[in-house]
Short mmCIF file of C-alpha atoms and ligand atoms in Angstrom, two decimals:
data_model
loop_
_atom_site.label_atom_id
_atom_site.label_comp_id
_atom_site.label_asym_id
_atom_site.label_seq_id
_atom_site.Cartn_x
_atom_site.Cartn_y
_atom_site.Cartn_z
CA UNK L 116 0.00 0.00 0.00
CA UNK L 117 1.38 3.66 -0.54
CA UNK L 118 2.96 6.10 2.12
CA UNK L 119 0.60 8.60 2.95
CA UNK L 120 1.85 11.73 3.30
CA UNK L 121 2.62 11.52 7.22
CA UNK L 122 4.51 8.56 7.39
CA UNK L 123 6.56 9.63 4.07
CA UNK L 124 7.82 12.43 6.37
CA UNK L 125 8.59 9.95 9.45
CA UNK L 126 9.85 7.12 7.28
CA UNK L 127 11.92 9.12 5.06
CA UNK L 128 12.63 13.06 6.31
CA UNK L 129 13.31 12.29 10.00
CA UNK L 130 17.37 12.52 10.31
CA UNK L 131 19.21 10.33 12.93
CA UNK L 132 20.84 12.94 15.36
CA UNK L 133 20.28 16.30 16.49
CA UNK L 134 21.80 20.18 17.00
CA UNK L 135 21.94 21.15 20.34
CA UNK L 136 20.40 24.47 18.81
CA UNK L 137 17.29 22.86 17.51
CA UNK L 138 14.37 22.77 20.73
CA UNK L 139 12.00 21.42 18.38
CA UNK L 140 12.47 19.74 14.58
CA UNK L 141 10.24 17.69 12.35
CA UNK L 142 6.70 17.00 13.54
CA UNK L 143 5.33 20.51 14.73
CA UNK L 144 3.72 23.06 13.18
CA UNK L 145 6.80 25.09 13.20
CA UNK L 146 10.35 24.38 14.37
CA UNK L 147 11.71 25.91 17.11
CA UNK L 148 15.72 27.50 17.09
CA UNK L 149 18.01 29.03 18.99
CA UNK L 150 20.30 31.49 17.29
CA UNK L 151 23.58 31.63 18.94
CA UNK L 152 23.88 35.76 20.58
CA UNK L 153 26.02 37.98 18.56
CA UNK L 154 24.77 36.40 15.45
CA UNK L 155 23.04 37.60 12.35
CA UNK L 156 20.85 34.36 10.69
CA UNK L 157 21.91 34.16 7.01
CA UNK L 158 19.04 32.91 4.79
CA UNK L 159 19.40 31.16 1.30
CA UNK L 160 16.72 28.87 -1.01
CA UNK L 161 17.45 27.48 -4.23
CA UNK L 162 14.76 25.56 -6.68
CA UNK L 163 15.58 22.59 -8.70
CA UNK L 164 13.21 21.94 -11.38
CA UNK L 165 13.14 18.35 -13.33
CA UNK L 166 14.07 19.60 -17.05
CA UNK L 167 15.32 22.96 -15.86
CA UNK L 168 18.25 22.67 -13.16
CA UNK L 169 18.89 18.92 -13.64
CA UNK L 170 18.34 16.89 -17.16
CA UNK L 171 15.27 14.08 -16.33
CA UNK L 172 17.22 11.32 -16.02
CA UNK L 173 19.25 12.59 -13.48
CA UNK L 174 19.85 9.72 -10.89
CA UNK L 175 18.00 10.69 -6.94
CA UNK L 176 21.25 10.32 -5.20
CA UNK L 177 22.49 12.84 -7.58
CA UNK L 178 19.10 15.40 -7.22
CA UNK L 179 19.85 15.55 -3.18
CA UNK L 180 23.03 15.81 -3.26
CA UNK L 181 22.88 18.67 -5.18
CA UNK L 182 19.80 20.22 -3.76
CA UNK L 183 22.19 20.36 -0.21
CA UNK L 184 25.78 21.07 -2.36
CA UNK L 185 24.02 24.37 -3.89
CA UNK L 186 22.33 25.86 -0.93
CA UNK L 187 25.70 25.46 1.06
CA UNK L 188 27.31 27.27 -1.51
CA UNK L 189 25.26 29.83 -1.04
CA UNK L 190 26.10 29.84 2.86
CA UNK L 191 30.09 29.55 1.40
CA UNK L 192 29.54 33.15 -0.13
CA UNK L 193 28.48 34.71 2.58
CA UNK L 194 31.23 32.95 5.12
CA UNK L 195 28.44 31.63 7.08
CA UNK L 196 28.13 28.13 8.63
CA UNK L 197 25.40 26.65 7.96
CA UNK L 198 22.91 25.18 10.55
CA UNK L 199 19.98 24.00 9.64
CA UNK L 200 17.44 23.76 6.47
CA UNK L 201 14.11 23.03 5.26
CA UNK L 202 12.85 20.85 2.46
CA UNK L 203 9.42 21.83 -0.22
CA UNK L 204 9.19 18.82 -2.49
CA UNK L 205 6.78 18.05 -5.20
CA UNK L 206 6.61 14.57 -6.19
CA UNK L 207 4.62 13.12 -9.34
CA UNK L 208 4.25 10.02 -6.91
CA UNK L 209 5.57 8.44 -4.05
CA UNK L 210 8.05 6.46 -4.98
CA UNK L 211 9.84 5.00 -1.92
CA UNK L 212 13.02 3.69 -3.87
CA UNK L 213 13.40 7.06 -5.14
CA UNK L 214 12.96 8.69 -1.44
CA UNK L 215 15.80 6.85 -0.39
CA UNK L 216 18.01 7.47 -3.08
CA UNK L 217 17.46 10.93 -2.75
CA UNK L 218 17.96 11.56 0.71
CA UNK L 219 20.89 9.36 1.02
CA UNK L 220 22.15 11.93 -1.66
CA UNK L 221 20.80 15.10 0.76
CA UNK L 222 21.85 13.74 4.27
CA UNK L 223 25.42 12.42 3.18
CA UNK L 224 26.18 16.17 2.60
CA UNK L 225 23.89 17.67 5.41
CA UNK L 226 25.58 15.64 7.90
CA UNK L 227 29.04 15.99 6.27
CA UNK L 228 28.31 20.17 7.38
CA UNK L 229 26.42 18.97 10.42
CA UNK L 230 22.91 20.68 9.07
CA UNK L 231 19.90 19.24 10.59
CA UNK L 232 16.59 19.24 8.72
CA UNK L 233 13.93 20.82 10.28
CA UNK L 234 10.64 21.02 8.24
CA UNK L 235 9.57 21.32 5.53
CA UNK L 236 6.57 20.62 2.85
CA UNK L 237 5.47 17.63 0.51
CA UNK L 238 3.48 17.25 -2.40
CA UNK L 239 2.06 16.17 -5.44
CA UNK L 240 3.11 17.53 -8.99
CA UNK L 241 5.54 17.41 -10.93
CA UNK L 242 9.33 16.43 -9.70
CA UNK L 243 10.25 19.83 -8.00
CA UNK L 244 12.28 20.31 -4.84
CA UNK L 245 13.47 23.72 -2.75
CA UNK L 246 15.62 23.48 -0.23
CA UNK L 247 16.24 26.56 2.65
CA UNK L 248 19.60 26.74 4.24
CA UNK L 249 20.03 28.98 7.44
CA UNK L 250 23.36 29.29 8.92
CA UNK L 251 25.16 31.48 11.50
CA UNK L 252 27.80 34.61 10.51
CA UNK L 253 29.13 37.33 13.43
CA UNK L 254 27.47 40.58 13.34
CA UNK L 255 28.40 42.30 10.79
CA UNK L 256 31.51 39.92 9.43
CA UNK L 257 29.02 38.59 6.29
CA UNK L 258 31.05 38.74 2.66
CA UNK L 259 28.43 40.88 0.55
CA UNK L 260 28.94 41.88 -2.93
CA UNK L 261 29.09 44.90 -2.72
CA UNK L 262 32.36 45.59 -0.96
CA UNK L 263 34.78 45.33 -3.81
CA UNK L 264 37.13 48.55 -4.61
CA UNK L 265 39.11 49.40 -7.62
CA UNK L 266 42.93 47.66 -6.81
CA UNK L 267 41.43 44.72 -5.05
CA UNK L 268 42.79 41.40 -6.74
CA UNK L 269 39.67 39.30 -8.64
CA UNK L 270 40.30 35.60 -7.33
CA UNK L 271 38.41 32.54 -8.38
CA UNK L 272 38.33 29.30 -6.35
CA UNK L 273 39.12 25.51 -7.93
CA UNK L 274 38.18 24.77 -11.40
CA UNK L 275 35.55 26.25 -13.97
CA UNK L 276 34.00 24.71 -16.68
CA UNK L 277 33.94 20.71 -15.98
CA UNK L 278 30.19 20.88 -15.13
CA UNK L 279 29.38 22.89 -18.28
CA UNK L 280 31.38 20.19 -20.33
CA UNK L 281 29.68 17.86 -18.45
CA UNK L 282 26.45 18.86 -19.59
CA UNK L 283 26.93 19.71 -23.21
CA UNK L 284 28.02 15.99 -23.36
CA UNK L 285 24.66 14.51 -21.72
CA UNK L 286 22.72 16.74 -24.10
CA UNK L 287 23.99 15.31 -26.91
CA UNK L 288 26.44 18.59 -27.85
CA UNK L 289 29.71 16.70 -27.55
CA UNK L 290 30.71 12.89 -27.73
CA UNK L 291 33.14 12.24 -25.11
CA UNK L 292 34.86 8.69 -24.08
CA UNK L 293 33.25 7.71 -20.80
CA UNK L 294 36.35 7.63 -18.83
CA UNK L 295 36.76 11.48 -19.60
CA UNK L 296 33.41 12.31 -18.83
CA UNK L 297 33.45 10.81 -15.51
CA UNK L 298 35.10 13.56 -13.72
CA UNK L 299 33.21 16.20 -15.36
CA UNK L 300 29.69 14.74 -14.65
CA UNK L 301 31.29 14.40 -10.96
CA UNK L 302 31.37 18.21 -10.70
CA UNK L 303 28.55 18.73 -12.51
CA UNK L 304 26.69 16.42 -10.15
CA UNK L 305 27.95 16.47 -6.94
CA UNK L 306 30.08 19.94 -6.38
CA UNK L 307 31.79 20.35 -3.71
CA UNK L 308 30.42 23.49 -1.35
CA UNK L 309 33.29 25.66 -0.01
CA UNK L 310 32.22 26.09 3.35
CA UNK L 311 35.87 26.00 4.56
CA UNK L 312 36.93 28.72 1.96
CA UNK L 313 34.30 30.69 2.72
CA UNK L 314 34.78 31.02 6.21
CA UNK L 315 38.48 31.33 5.86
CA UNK L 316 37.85 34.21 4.13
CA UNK L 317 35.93 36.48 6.86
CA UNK L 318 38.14 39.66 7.61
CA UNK L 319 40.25 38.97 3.93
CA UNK L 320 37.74 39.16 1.14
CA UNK L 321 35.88 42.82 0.32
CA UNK L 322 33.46 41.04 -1.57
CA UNK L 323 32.11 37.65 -2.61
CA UNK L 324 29.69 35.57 -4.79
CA UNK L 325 29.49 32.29 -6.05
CA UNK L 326 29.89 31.01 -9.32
CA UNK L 327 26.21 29.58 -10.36
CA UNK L 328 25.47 31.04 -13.83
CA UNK L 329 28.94 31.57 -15.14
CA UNK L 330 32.09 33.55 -13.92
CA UNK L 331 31.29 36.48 -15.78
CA UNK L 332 27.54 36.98 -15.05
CA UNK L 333 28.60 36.20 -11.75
CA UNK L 334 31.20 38.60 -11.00
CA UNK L 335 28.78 41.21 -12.65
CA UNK L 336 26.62 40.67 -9.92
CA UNK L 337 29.80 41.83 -7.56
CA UNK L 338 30.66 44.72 -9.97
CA UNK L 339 27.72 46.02 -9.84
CA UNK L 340 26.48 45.91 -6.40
CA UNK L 341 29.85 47.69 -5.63
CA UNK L 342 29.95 50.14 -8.00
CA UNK L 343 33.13 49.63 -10.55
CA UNK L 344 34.78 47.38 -13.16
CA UNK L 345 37.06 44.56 -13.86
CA UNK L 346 39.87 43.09 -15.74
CA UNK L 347 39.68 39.60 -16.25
CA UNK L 348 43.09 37.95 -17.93
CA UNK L 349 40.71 35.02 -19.12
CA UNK L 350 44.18 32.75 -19.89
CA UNK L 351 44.48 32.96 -16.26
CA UNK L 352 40.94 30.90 -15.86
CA UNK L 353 41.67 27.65 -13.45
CA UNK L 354 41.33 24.71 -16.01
CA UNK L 355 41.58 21.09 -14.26
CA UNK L 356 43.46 18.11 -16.38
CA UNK L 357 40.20 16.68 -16.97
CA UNK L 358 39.15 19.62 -19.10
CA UNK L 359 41.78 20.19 -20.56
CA UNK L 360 42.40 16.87 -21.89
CA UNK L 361 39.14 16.90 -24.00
CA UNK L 362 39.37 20.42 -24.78
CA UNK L 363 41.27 23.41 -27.78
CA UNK L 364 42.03 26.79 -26.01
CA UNK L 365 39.51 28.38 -28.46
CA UNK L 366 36.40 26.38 -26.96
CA UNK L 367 37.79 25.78 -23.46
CA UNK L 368 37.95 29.86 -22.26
CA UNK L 369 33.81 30.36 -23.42
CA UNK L 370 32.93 27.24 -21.21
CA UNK L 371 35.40 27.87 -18.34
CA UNK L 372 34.11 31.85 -18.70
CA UNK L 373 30.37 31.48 -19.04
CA UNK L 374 29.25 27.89 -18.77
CA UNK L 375 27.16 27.49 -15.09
CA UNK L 376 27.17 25.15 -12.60
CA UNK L 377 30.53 25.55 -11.16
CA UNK L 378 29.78 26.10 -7.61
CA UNK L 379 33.09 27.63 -6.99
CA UNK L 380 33.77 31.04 -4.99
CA UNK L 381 34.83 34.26 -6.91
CA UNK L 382 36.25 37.32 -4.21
CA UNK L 383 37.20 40.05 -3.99
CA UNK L 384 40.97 40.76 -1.94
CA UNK L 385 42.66 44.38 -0.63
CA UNK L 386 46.34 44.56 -1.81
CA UNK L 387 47.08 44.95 2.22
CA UNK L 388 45.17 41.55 2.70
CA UNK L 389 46.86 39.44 0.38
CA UNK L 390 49.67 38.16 3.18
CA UNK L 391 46.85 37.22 5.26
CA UNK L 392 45.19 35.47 2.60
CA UNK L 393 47.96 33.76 1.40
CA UNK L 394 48.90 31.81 4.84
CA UNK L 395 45.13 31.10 5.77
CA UNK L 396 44.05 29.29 2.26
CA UNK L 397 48.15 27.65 2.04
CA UNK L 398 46.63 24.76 3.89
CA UNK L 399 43.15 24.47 2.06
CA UNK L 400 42.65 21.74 -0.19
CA UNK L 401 41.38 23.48 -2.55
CA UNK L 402 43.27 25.93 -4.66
CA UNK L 403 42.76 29.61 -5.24
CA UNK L 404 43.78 31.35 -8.45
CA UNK L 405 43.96 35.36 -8.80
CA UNK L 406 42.16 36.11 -12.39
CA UNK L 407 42.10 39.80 -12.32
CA UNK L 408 41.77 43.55 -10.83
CA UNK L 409 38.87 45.78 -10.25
CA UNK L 410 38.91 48.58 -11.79
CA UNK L 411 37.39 52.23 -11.99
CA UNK L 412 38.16 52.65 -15.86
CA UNK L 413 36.00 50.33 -16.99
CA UNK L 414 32.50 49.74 -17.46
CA UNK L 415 31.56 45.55 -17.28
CA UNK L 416 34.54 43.20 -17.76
CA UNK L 417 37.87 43.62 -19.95
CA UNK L 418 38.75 40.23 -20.88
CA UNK L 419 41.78 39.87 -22.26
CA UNK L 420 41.34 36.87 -24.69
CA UNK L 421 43.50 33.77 -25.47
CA UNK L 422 44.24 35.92 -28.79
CA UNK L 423 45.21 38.87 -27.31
CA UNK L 424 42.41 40.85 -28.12
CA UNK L 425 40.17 42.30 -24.92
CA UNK L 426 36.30 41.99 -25.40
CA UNK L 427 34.19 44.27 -23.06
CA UNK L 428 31.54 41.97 -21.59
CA UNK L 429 28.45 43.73 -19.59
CA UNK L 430 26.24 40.69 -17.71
CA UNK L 431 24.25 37.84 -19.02
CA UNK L 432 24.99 34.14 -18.08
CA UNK L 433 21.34 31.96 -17.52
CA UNK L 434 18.23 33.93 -17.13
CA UNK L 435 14.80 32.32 -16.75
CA UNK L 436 12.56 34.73 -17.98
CA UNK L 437 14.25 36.11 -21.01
CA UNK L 438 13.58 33.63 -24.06
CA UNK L 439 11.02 31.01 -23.28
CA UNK L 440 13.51 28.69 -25.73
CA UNK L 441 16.75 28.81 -23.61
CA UNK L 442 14.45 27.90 -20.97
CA UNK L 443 13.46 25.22 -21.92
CA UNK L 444 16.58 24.34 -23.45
CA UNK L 445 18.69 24.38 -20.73
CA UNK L 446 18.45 20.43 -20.14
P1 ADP M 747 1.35 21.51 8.27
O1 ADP M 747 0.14 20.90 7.62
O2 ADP M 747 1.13 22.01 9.65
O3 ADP M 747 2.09 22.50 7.40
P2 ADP M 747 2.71 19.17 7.48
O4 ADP M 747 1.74 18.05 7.64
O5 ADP M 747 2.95 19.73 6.11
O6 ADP M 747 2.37 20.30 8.51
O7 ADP M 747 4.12 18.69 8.04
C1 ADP M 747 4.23 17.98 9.27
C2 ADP M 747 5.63 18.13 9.78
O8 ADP M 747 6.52 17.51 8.85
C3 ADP M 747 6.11 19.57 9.91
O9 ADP M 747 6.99 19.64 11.02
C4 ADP M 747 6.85 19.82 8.62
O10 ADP M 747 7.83 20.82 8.78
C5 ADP M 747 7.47 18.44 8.37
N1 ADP M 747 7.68 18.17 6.92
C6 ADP M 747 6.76 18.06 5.93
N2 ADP M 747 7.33 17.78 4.74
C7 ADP M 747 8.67 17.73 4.98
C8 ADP M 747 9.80 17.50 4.17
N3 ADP M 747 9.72 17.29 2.85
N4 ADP M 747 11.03 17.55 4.77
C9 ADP M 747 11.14 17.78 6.09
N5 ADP M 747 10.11 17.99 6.91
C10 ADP M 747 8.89 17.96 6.38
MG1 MG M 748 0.38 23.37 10.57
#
């Protein structure tokens, strides 16, 4: 016989272990939280859409897992650590083998950051799922993007462009060998949120965002919620073996500049601050590489190209609401 909706929740929502900040979780009307004093609560939701943010086959393991990976991400560019989240999902039906797959995607990162789920909503419709992260930051101390200033250094974390390799070759755009593809479908799947980066970062970075929609649309949201412009030296972009490997210069820098999905941090760092930022990310796993300057000359981006020419680039990256086509093209 099918779940009902009740013991869905109970059988399949209900984590194993608890924060010693949550005084009431799953099973209320609301939950009940304790913010730690001194705090401010940062608050981030992201929407995955079947067709839209994932392509249909996507596996569940993979859905969850992402669904936690790019609301964390979200807590990375702010230097917050995260806490605790809530869960909206629409489901055509429910299928139980899916449930588990899916949150044994969600809870093997939520528990990897120690984020306890405390509510949330289910429902019938087509495959949808939202996912609200809150997390903790010091008064004050949050990375916005609107602190860069002409002279700070433009830095970019890991690599860019696997995940939009990735997906050109499950839609059919590329043919790659299935050994190469593996590690691209990896980031493009299951990226890995830079919590500790973020974090590290508090005090250094003037201003952060990260890298969802592309690295240029994304450090347009920076530039202009602060006020200037950039130079990016695009040969400079962070290109893993993996990538490269499958890839010509001439159609690696478009992907690595504009493709989305990355999930990597892009920030902002004062000339004085670069000491400081040197010895606390020497011992991170993952690297950092510096891309460019902000500027006051310049209106957008100056990207200096693999040919030596420098285009002027002004925004863009993946927009919902603009052509009903891409849309729908995405996946
Ligand atoms: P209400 O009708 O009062 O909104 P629900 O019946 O929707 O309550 O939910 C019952 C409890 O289960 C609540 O604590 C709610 O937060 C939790 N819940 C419902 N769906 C989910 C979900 N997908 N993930 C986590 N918790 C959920
Ligand atoms: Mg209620």
């Amino acid at each position: 016989m099918a779940l009902s909706e009740f013991e869905l929740i109970a059988s399949f929502f209900k984590q194993s272990g608890t924060r010693h900040d949550v005084s009431l979780g799953i099973g209320d009307d609301c939950a009940l939280l304790e913010c730690p004093a001194g705090s401010q609560l940062a608050v981030s939701m992201d929407t995955m859409v079947s067709g839209v943010h994932f392509p249909q086959a996507t596996s569940p393991f993979d859905i969850g897992y992402k669904l936690a990976a790019v609301n964390l991400s979200d807590m990375a560019a702010m230097g917050a650590d995260p806490a605790w989240a809530t869960l909206a999902i629409t489901l055509p039906n429910a299928d139980e083998a899916w449930l588990r797959q899916f949150c044994k995607g969600l809870f093997t990162l939520l528990n990897e950051y120690n984020v306890q789920l405390v509510g949330g909503d289910t429902t019938r419709g087509p495959l949808t799922v939202t996912m609200q992260m809150h997390g903790f930051v010091e008064k004050g101390m949050a990375i916005k993007r609107s602190g860069a200033e002409p002279g700070d250094k433009i830095y970019v974390s890991g690599y860019l462009g696997d995940a939009a390799l990735g997906l050109q070759s499950l839609l059919g755009q590329r043919v790659l060998a299935k050994k190469s593809l593996e590690p691209l479908l990896q980031s493009l799947n299951r990226p890995s949120p830079r919590i500790v980066l973020g974090q590290a970062l508090l005090d250094i970075a003037s201003a952060m965002v990260d890298v969802s929609d592309g690295l240029l649309a994304d450090l347009t949201h920076i530039l202009v919620a602060s006020g200037v412009g950039a130079s990016v030296d695009i040969t400079k972009l962070p290109l893993s073996p993996a990538f490269t490997a499958v890839t010509t210069l001439s159609e690696s820098w478009p992907l690595a500049a504009k493709g989305g999905d990355d999930y990597e941090l892009c920030f902002t760092v004062p000339q004085a601050k670069e000491q400081q930022l040197l010895s606390v990310t020497s011992n991170l796993s993952c690297p950092i590489t510096c891309i460019g300057e902000i500027k006051s000359d310049i209106a957008g981006i100056g990207c200096l190209l693999p040919s030596g020419e420098v285009e002027l680039f002004y925004g863009g990256g993946y927009m919902h609401f603009t052509d009903e086509h891409e849309e729908r093209s995405r996946c």
